[in-house]
Tab-separated table of N, CA and C in Angstrom:
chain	number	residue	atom	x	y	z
A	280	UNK	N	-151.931	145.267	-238.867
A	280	UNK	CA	-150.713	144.480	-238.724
A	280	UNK	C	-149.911	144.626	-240.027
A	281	UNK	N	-148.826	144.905	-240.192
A	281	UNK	CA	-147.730	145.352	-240.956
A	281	UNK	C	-146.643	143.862	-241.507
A	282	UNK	N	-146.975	143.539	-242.478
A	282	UNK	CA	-146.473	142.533	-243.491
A	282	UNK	C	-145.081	143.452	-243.966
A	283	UNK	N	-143.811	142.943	-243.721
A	283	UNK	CA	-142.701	143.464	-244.824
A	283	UNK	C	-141.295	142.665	-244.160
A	284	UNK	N	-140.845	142.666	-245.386
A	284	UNK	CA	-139.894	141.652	-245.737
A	284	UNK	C	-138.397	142.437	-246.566
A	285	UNK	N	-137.252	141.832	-246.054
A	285	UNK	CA	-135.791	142.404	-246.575
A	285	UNK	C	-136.062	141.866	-247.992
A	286	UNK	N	-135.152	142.662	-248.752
A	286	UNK	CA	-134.708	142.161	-250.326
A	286	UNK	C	-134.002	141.169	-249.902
A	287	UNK	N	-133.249	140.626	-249.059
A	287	UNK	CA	-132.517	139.655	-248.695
A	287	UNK	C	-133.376	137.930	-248.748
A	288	UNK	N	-134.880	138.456	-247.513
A	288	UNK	CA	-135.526	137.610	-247.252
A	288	UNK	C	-136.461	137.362	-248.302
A	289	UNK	N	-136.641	137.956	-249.179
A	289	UNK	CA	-137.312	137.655	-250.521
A	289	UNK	C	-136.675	136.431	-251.266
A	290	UNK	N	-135.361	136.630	-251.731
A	290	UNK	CA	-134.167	136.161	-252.518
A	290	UNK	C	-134.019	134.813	-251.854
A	291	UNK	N	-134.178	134.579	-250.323
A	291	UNK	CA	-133.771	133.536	-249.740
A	291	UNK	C	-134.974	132.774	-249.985
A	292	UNK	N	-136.243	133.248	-249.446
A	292	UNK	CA	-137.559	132.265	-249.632
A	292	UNK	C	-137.816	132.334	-251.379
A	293	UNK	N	-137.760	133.062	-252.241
A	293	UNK	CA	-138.017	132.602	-253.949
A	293	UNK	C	-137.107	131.426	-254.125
A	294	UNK	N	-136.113	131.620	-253.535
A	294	UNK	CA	-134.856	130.561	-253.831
A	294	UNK	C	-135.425	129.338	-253.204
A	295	UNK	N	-135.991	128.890	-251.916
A	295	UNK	CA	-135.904	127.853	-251.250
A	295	UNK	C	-137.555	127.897	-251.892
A	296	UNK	N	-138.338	128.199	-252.712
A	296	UNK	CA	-139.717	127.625	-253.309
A	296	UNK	C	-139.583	127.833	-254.544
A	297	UNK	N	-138.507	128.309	-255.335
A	297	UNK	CA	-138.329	128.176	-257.197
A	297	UNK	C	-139.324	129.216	-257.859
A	298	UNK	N	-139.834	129.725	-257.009
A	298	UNK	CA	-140.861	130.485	-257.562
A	298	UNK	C	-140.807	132.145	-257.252
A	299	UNK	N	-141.251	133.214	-257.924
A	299	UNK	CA	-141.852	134.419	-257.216
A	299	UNK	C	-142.898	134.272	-256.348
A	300	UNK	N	-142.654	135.451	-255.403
A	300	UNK	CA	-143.775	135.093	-254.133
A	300	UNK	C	-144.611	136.479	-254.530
A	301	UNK	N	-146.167	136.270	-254.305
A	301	UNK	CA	-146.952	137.527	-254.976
A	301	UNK	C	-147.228	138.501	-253.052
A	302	UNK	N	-147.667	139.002	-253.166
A	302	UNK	CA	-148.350	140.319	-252.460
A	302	UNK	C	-147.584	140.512	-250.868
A	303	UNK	N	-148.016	141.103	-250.586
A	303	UNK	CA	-147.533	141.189	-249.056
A	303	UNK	C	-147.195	140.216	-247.989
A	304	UNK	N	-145.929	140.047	-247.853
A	304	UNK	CA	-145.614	138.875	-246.263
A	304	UNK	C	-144.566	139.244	-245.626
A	305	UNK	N	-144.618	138.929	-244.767
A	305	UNK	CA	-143.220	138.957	-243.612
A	305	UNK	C	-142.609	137.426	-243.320
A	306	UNK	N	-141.693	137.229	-242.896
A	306	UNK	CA	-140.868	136.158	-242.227
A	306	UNK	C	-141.853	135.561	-240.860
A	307	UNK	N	-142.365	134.664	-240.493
A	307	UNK	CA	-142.983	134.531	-239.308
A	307	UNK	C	-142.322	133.403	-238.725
A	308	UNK	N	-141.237	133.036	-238.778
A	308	UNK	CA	-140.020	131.706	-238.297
A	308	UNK	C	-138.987	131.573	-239.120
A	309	UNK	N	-137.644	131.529	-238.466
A	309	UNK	CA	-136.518	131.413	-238.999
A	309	UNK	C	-135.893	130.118	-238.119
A	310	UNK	N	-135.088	129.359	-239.037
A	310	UNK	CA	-134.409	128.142	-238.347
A	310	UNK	C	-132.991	128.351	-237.696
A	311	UNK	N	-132.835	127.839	-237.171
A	311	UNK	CA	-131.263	128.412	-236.124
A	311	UNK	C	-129.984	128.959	-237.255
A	312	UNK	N	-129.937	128.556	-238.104
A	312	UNK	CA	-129.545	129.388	-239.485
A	312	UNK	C	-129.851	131.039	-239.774
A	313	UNK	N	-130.463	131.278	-239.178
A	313	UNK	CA	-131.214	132.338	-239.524
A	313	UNK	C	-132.051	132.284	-241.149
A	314	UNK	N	-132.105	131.168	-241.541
A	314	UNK	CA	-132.715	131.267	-243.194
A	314	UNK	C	-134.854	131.002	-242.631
A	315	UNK	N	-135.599	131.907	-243.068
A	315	UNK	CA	-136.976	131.841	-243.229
A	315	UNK	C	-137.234	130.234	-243.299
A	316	UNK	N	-138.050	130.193	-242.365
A	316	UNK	CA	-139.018	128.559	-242.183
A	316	UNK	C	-140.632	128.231	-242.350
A	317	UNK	N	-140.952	129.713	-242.522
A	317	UNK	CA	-142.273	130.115	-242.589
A	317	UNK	C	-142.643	131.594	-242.989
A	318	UNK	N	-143.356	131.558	-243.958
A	318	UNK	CA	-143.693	133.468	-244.022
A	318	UNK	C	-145.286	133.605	-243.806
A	319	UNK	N	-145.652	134.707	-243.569
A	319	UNK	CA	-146.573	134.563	-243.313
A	319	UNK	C	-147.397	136.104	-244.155
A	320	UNK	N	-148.470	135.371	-245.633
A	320	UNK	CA	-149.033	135.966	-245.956
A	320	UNK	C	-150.284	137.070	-245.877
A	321	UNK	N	-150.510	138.216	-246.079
A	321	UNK	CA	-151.540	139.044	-246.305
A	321	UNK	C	-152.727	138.053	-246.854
A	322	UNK	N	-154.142	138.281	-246.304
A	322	UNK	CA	-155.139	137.364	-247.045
A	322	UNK	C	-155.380	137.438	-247.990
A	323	UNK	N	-154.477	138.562	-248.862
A	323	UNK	CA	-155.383	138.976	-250.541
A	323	UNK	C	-153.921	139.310	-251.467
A	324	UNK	N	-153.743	138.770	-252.548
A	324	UNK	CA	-152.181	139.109	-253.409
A	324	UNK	C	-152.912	141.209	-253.551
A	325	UNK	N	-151.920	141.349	-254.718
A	325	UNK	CA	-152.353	142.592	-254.747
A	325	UNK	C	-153.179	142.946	-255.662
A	326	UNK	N	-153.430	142.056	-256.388
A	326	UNK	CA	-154.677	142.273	-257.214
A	326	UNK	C	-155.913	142.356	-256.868
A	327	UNK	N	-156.099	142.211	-255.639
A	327	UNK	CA	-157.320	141.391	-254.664
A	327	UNK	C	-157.882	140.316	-254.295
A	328	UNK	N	-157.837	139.540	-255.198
A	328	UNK	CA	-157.837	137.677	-255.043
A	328	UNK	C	-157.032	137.481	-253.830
A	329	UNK	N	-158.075	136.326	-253.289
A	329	UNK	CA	-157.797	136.058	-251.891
A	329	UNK	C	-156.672	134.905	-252.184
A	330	UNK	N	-155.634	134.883	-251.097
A	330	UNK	CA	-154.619	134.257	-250.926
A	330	UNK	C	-154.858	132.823	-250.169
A	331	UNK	N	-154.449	131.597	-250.640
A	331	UNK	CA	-154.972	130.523	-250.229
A	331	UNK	C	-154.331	130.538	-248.368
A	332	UNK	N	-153.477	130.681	-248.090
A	332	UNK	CA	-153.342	130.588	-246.888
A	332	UNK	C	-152.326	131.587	-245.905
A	333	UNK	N	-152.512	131.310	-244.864
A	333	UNK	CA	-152.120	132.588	-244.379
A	333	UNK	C	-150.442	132.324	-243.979
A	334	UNK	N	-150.340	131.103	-243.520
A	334	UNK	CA	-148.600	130.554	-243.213
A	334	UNK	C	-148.182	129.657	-244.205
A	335	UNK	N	-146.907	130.190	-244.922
A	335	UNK	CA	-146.589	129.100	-245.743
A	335	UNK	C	-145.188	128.597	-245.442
A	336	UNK	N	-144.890	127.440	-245.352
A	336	UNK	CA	-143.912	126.444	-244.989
A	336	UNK	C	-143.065	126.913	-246.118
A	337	UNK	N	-141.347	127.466	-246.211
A	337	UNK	CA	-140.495	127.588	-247.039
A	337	UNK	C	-139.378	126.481	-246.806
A	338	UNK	N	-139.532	126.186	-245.685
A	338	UNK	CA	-137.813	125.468	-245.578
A	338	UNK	C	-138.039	124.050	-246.335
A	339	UNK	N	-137.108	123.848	-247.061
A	339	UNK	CA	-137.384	122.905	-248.521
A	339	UNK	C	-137.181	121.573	-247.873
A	340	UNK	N	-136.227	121.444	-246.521
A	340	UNK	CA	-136.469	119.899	-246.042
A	340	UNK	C	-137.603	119.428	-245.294
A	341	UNK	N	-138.393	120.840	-244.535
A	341	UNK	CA	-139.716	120.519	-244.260
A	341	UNK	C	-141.032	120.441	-245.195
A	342	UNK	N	-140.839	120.646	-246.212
A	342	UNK	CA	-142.016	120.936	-247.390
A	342	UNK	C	-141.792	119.479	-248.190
A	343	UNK	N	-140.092	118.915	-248.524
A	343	UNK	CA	-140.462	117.566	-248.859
A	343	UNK	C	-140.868	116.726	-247.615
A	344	UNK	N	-140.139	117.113	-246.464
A	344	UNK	CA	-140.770	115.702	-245.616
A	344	UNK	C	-142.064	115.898	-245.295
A	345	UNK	N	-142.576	116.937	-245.039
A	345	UNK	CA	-144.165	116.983	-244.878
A	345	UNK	C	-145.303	116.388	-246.391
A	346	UNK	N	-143.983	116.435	-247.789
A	346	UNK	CA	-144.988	116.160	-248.813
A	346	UNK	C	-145.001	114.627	-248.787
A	347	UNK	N	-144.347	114.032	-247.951
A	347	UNK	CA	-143.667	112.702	-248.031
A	347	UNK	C	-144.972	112.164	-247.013
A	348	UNK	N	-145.072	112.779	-245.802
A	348	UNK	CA	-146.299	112.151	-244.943
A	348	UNK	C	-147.224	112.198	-245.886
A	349	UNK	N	-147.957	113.268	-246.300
A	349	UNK	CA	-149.216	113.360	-247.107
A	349	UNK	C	-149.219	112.125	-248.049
A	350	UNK	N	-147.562	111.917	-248.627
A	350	UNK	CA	-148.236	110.358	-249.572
A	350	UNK	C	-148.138	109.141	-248.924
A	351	UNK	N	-147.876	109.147	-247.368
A	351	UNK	CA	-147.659	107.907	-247.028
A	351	UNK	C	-148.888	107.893	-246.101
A	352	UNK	N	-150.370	108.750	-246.322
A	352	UNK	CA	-151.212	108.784	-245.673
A	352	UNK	C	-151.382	108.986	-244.196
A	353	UNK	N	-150.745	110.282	-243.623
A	353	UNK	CA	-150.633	110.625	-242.544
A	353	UNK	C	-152.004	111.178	-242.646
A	354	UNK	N	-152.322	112.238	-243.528
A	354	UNK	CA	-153.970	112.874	-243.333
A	354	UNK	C	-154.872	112.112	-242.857
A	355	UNK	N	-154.555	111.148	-243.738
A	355	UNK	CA	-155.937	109.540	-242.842
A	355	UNK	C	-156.214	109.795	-241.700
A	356	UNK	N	-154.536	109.616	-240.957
A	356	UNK	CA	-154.512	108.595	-239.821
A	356	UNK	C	-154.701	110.257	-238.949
A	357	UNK	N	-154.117	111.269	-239.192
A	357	UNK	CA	-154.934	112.436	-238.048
A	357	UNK	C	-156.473	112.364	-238.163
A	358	UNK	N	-157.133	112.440	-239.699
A	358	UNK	CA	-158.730	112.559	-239.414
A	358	UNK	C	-158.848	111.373	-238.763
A	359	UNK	N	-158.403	110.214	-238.803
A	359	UNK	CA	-159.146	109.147	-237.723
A	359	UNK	C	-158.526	109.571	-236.632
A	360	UNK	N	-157.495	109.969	-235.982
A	360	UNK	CA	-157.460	110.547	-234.642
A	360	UNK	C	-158.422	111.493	-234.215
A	361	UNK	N	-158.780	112.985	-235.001
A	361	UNK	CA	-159.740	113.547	-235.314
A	361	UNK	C	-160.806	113.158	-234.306
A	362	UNK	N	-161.304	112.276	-234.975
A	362	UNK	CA	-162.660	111.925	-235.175
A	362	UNK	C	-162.886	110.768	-233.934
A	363	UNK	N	-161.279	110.049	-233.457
A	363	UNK	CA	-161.930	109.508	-232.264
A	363	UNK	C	-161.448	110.058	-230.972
A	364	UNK	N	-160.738	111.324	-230.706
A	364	UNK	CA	-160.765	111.846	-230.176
A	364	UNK	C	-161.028	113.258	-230.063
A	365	UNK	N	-162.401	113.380	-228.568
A	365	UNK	CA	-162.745	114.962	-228.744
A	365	UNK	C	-161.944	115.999	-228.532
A	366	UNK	N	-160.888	115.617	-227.228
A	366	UNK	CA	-159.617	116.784	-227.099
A	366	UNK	C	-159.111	116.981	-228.194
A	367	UNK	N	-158.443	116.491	-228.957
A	367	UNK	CA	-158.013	116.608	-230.366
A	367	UNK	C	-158.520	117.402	-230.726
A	368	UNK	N	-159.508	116.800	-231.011
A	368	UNK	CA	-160.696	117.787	-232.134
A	368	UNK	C	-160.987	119.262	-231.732
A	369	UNK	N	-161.155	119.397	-230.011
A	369	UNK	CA	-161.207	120.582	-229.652
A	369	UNK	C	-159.828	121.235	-229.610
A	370	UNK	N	-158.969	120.750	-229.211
A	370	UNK	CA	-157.536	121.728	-229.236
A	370	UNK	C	-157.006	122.128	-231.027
A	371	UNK	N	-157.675	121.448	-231.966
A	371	UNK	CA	-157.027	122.104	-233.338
A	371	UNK	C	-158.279	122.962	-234.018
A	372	UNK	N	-159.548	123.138	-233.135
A	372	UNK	CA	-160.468	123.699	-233.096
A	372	UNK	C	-159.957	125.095	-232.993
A	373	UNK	N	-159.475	125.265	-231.371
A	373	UNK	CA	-158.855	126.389	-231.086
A	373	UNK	C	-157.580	127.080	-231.792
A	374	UNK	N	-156.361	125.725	-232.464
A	374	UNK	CA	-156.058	126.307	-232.875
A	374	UNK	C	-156.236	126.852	-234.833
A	375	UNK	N	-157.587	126.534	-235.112
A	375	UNK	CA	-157.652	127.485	-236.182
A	375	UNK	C	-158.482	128.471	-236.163
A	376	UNK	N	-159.313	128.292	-235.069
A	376	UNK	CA	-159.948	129.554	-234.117
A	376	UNK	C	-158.784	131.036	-234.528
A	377	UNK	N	-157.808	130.687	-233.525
A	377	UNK	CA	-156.658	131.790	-233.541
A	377	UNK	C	-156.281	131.689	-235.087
A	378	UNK	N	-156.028	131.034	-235.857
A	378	UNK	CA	-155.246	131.008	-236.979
A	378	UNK	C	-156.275	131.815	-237.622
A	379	UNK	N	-157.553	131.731	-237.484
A	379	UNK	CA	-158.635	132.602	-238.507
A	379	UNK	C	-158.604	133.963	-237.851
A	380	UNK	N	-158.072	134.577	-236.570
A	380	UNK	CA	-158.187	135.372	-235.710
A	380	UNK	C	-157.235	136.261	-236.229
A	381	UNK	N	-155.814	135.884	-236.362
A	381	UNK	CA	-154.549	135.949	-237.256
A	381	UNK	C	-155.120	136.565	-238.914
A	382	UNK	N	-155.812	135.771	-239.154
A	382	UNK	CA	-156.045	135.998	-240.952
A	382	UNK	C	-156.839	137.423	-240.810
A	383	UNK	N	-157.616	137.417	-239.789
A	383	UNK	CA	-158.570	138.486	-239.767
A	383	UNK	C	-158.352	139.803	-239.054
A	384	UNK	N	-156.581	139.461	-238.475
A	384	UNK	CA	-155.977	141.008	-237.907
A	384	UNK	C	-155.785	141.770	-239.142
A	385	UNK	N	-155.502	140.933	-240.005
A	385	UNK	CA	-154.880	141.499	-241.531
A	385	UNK	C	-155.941	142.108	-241.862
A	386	UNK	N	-157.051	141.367	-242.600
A	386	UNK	CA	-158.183	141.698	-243.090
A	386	UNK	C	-159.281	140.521	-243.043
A	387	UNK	N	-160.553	141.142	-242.991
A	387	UNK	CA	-161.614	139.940	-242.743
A	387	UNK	C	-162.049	139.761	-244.349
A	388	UNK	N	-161.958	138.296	-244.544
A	388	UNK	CA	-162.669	137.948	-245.823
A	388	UNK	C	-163.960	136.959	-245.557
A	389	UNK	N	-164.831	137.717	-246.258
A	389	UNK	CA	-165.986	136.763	-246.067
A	389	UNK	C	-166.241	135.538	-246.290
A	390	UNK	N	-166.822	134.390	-245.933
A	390	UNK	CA	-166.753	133.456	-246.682
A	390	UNK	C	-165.500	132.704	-247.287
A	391	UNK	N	-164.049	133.142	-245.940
A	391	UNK	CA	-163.198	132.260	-246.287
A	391	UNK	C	-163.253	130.908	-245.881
A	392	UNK	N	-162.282	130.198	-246.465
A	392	UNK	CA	-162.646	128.696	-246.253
A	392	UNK	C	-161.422	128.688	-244.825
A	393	UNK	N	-162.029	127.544	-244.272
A	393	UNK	CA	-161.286	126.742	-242.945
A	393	UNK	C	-160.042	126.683	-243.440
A	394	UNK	N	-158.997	127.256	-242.351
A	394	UNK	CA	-157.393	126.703	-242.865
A	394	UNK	C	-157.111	125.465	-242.920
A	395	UNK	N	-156.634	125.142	-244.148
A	395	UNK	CA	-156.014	123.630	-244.196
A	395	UNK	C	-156.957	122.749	-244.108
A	396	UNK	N	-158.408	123.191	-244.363
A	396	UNK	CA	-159.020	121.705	-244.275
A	396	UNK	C	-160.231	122.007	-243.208
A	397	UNK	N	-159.668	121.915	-241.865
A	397	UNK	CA	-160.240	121.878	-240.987
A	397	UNK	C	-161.928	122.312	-240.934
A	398	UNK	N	-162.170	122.644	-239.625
A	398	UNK	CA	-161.829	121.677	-237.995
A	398	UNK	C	-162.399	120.745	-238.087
A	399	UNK	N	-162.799	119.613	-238.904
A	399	UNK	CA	-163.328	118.009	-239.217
A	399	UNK	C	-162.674	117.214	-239.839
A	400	UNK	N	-161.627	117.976	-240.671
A	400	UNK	CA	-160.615	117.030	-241.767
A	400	UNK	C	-159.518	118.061	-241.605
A	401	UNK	N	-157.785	117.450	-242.274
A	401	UNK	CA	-156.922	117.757	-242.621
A	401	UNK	C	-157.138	117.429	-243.974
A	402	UNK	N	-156.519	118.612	-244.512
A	402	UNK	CA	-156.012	118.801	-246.030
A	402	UNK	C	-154.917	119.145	-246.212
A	403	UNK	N	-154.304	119.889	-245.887
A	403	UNK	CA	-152.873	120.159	-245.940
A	403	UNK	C	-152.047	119.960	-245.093
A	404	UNK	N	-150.641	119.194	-244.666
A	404	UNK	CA	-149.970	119.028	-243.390
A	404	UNK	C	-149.005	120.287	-243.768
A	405	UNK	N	-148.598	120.850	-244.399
A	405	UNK	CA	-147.724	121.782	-244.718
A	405	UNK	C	-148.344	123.095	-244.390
A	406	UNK	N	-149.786	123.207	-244.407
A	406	UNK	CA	-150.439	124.668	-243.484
A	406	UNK	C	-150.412	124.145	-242.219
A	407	UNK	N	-150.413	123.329	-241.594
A	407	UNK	CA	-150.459	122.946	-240.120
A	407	UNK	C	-148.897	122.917	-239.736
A	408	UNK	N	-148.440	122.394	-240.519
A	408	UNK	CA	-146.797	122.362	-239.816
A	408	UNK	C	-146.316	124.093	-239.764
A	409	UNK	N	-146.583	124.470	-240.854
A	409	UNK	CA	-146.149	126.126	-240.947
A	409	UNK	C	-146.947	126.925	-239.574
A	410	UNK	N	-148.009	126.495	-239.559
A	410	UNK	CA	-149.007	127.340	-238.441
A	410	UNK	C	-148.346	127.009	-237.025
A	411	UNK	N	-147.934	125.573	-236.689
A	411	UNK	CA	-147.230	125.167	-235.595
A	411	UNK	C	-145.942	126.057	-235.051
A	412	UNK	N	-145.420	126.378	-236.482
A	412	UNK	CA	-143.997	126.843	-236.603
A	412	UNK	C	-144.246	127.785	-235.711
A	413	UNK	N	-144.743	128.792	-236.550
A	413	UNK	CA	-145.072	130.256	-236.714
A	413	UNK	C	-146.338	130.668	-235.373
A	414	UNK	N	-146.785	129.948	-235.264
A	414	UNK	CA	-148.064	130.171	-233.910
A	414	UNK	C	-148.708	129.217	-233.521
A	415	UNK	N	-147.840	128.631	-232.213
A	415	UNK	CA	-148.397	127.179	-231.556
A	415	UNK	C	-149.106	127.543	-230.627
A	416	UNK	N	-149.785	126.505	-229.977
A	416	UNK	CA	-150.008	125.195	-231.070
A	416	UNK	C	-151.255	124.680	-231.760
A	417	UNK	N	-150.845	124.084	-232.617
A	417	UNK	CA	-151.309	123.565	-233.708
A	417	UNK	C	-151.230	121.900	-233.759
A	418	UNK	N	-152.446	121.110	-232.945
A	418	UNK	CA	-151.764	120.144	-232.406
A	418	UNK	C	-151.664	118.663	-233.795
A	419	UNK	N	-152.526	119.173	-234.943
A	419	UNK	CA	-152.181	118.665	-235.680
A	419	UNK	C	-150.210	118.738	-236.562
A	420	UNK	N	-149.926	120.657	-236.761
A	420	UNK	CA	-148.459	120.762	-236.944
A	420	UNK	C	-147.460	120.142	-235.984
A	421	UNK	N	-147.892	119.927	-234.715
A	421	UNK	CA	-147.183	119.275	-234.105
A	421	UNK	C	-146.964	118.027	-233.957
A	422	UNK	N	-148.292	117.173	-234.322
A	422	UNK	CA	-147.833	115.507	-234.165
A	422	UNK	C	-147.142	115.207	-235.787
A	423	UNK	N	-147.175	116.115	-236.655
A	423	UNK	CA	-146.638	115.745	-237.936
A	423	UNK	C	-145.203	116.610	-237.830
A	424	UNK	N	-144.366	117.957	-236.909
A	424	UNK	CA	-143.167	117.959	-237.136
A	424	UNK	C	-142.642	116.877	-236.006
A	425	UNK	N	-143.128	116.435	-235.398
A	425	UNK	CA	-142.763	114.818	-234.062
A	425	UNK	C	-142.801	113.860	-235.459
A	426	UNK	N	-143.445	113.865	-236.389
A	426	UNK	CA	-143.215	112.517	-237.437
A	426	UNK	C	-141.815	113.166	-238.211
A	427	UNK	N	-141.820	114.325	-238.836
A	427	UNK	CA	-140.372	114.463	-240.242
A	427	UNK	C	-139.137	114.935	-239.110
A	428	UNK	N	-139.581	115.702	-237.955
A	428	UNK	CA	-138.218	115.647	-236.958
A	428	UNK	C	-137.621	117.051	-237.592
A	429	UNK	N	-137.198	117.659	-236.540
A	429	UNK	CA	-136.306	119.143	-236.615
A	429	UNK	C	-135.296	119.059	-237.823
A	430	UNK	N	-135.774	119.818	-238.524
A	430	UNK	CA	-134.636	119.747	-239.449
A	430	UNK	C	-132.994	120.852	-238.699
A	431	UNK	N	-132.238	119.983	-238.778
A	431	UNK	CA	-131.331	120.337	-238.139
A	431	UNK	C	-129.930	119.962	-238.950
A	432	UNK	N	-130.067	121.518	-239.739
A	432	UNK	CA	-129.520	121.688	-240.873
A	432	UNK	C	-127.906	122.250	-240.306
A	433	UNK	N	-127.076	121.355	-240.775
A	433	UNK	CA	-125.195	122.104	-240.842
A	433	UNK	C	-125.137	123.787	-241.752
A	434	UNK	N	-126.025	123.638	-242.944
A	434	UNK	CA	-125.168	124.398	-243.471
A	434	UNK	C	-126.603	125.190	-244.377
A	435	UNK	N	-126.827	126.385	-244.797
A	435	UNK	CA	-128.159	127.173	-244.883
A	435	UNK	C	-128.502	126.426	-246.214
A	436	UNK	N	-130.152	126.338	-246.268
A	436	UNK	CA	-130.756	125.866	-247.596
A	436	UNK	C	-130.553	126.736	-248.769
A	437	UNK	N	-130.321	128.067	-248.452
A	437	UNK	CA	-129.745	128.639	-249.718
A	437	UNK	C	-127.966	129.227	-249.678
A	438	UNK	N	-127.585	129.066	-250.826
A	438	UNK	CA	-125.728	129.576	-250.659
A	438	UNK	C	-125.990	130.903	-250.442
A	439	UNK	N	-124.946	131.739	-250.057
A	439	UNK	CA	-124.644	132.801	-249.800
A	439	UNK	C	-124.771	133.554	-250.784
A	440	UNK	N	-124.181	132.883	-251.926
A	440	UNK	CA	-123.748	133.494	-253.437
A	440	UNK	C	-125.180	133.768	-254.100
A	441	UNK	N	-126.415	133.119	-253.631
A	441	UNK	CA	-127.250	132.966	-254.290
A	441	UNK	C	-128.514	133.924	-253.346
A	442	UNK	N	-127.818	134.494	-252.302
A	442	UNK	CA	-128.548	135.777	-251.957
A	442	UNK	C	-127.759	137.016	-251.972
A	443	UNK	N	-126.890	137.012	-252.286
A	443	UNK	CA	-125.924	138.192	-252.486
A	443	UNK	C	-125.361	138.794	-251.104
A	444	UNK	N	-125.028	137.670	-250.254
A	444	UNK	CA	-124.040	138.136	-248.629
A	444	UNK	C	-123.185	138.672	-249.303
């Protein structure tokens, strides 16, 4: 499976995470904007060190409102859903089943860890919301983008000027 990305779509996702992005990814969701909502990483940067996850959430109003559940203790309240329900538990089973299925079209790493936590706990709502995005469902990404709500943006998270249209 073939990871690659525009100089465009680079410029737009460094911009909307402040940071350089290391090794191989592609775009895996764009918002009706056309601006990246999710990319989706190679399991290893290029040095070889394994890459913590395979979908990462870029769009900056979903990364604060998803950082906003995590402090208002949404993780809790899914592992206690979790845990008292078995459908639950089996449908985000399956979907990190596929999500490890995904990591391992790329390349198989031994002894990687469960995405986001899982399948007994959440750790990250921002790998589940990205995984939802990018390859549903994800029924944990989904009861948490039903909590921060479609971002349903007027005008693109990055200026024009600041990707060189």
């Amino acid at each position: 499976m073939e990871l690659q990305h525009s100089q465009q779509d680079e410029r737009i996702a460094q911009a909307q995470l402040g940071r350089s992005l290391r090794g191989r990814w592609a775009v895996a969701k764009r918002c009706h904007l056309e601006m990246p909502m999710v990319i989706e990483n190679h399991p290893r940067t290029d040095d070889g060190a394994p890459f913590p996850t395979l979908f990462w959430l870029t769009c900056p109003l979903l990364v604060k409102r998803a950082s906003r559940l995590e402090s208002e203790g949404w993780m809790a309240t899914m592992n206690e859903q979790l845990e008292a329900s078995p459908p639950l538990k089996r449908r985000f089973g399956d979907a990190l089943r596929r999500y490890a299925a995904r990591r391992e079209a790329h390349e198989r790493l031994d002894n990687a860890a469960p995405p986001g936590g899982g399948p007994d706990r959440v750790k990250c709502l921002h790998a589940h919301l990205a995984h939802e995005l990018a390859q549903p469902p994800n029924p944990v990404g989904a009861a948490s983008l039903a909590r921060t709500g479609w971002p349903d943006c007027v005008a693109p998270c990055v200026p024009a000027a600041e990707i060189g249209r």
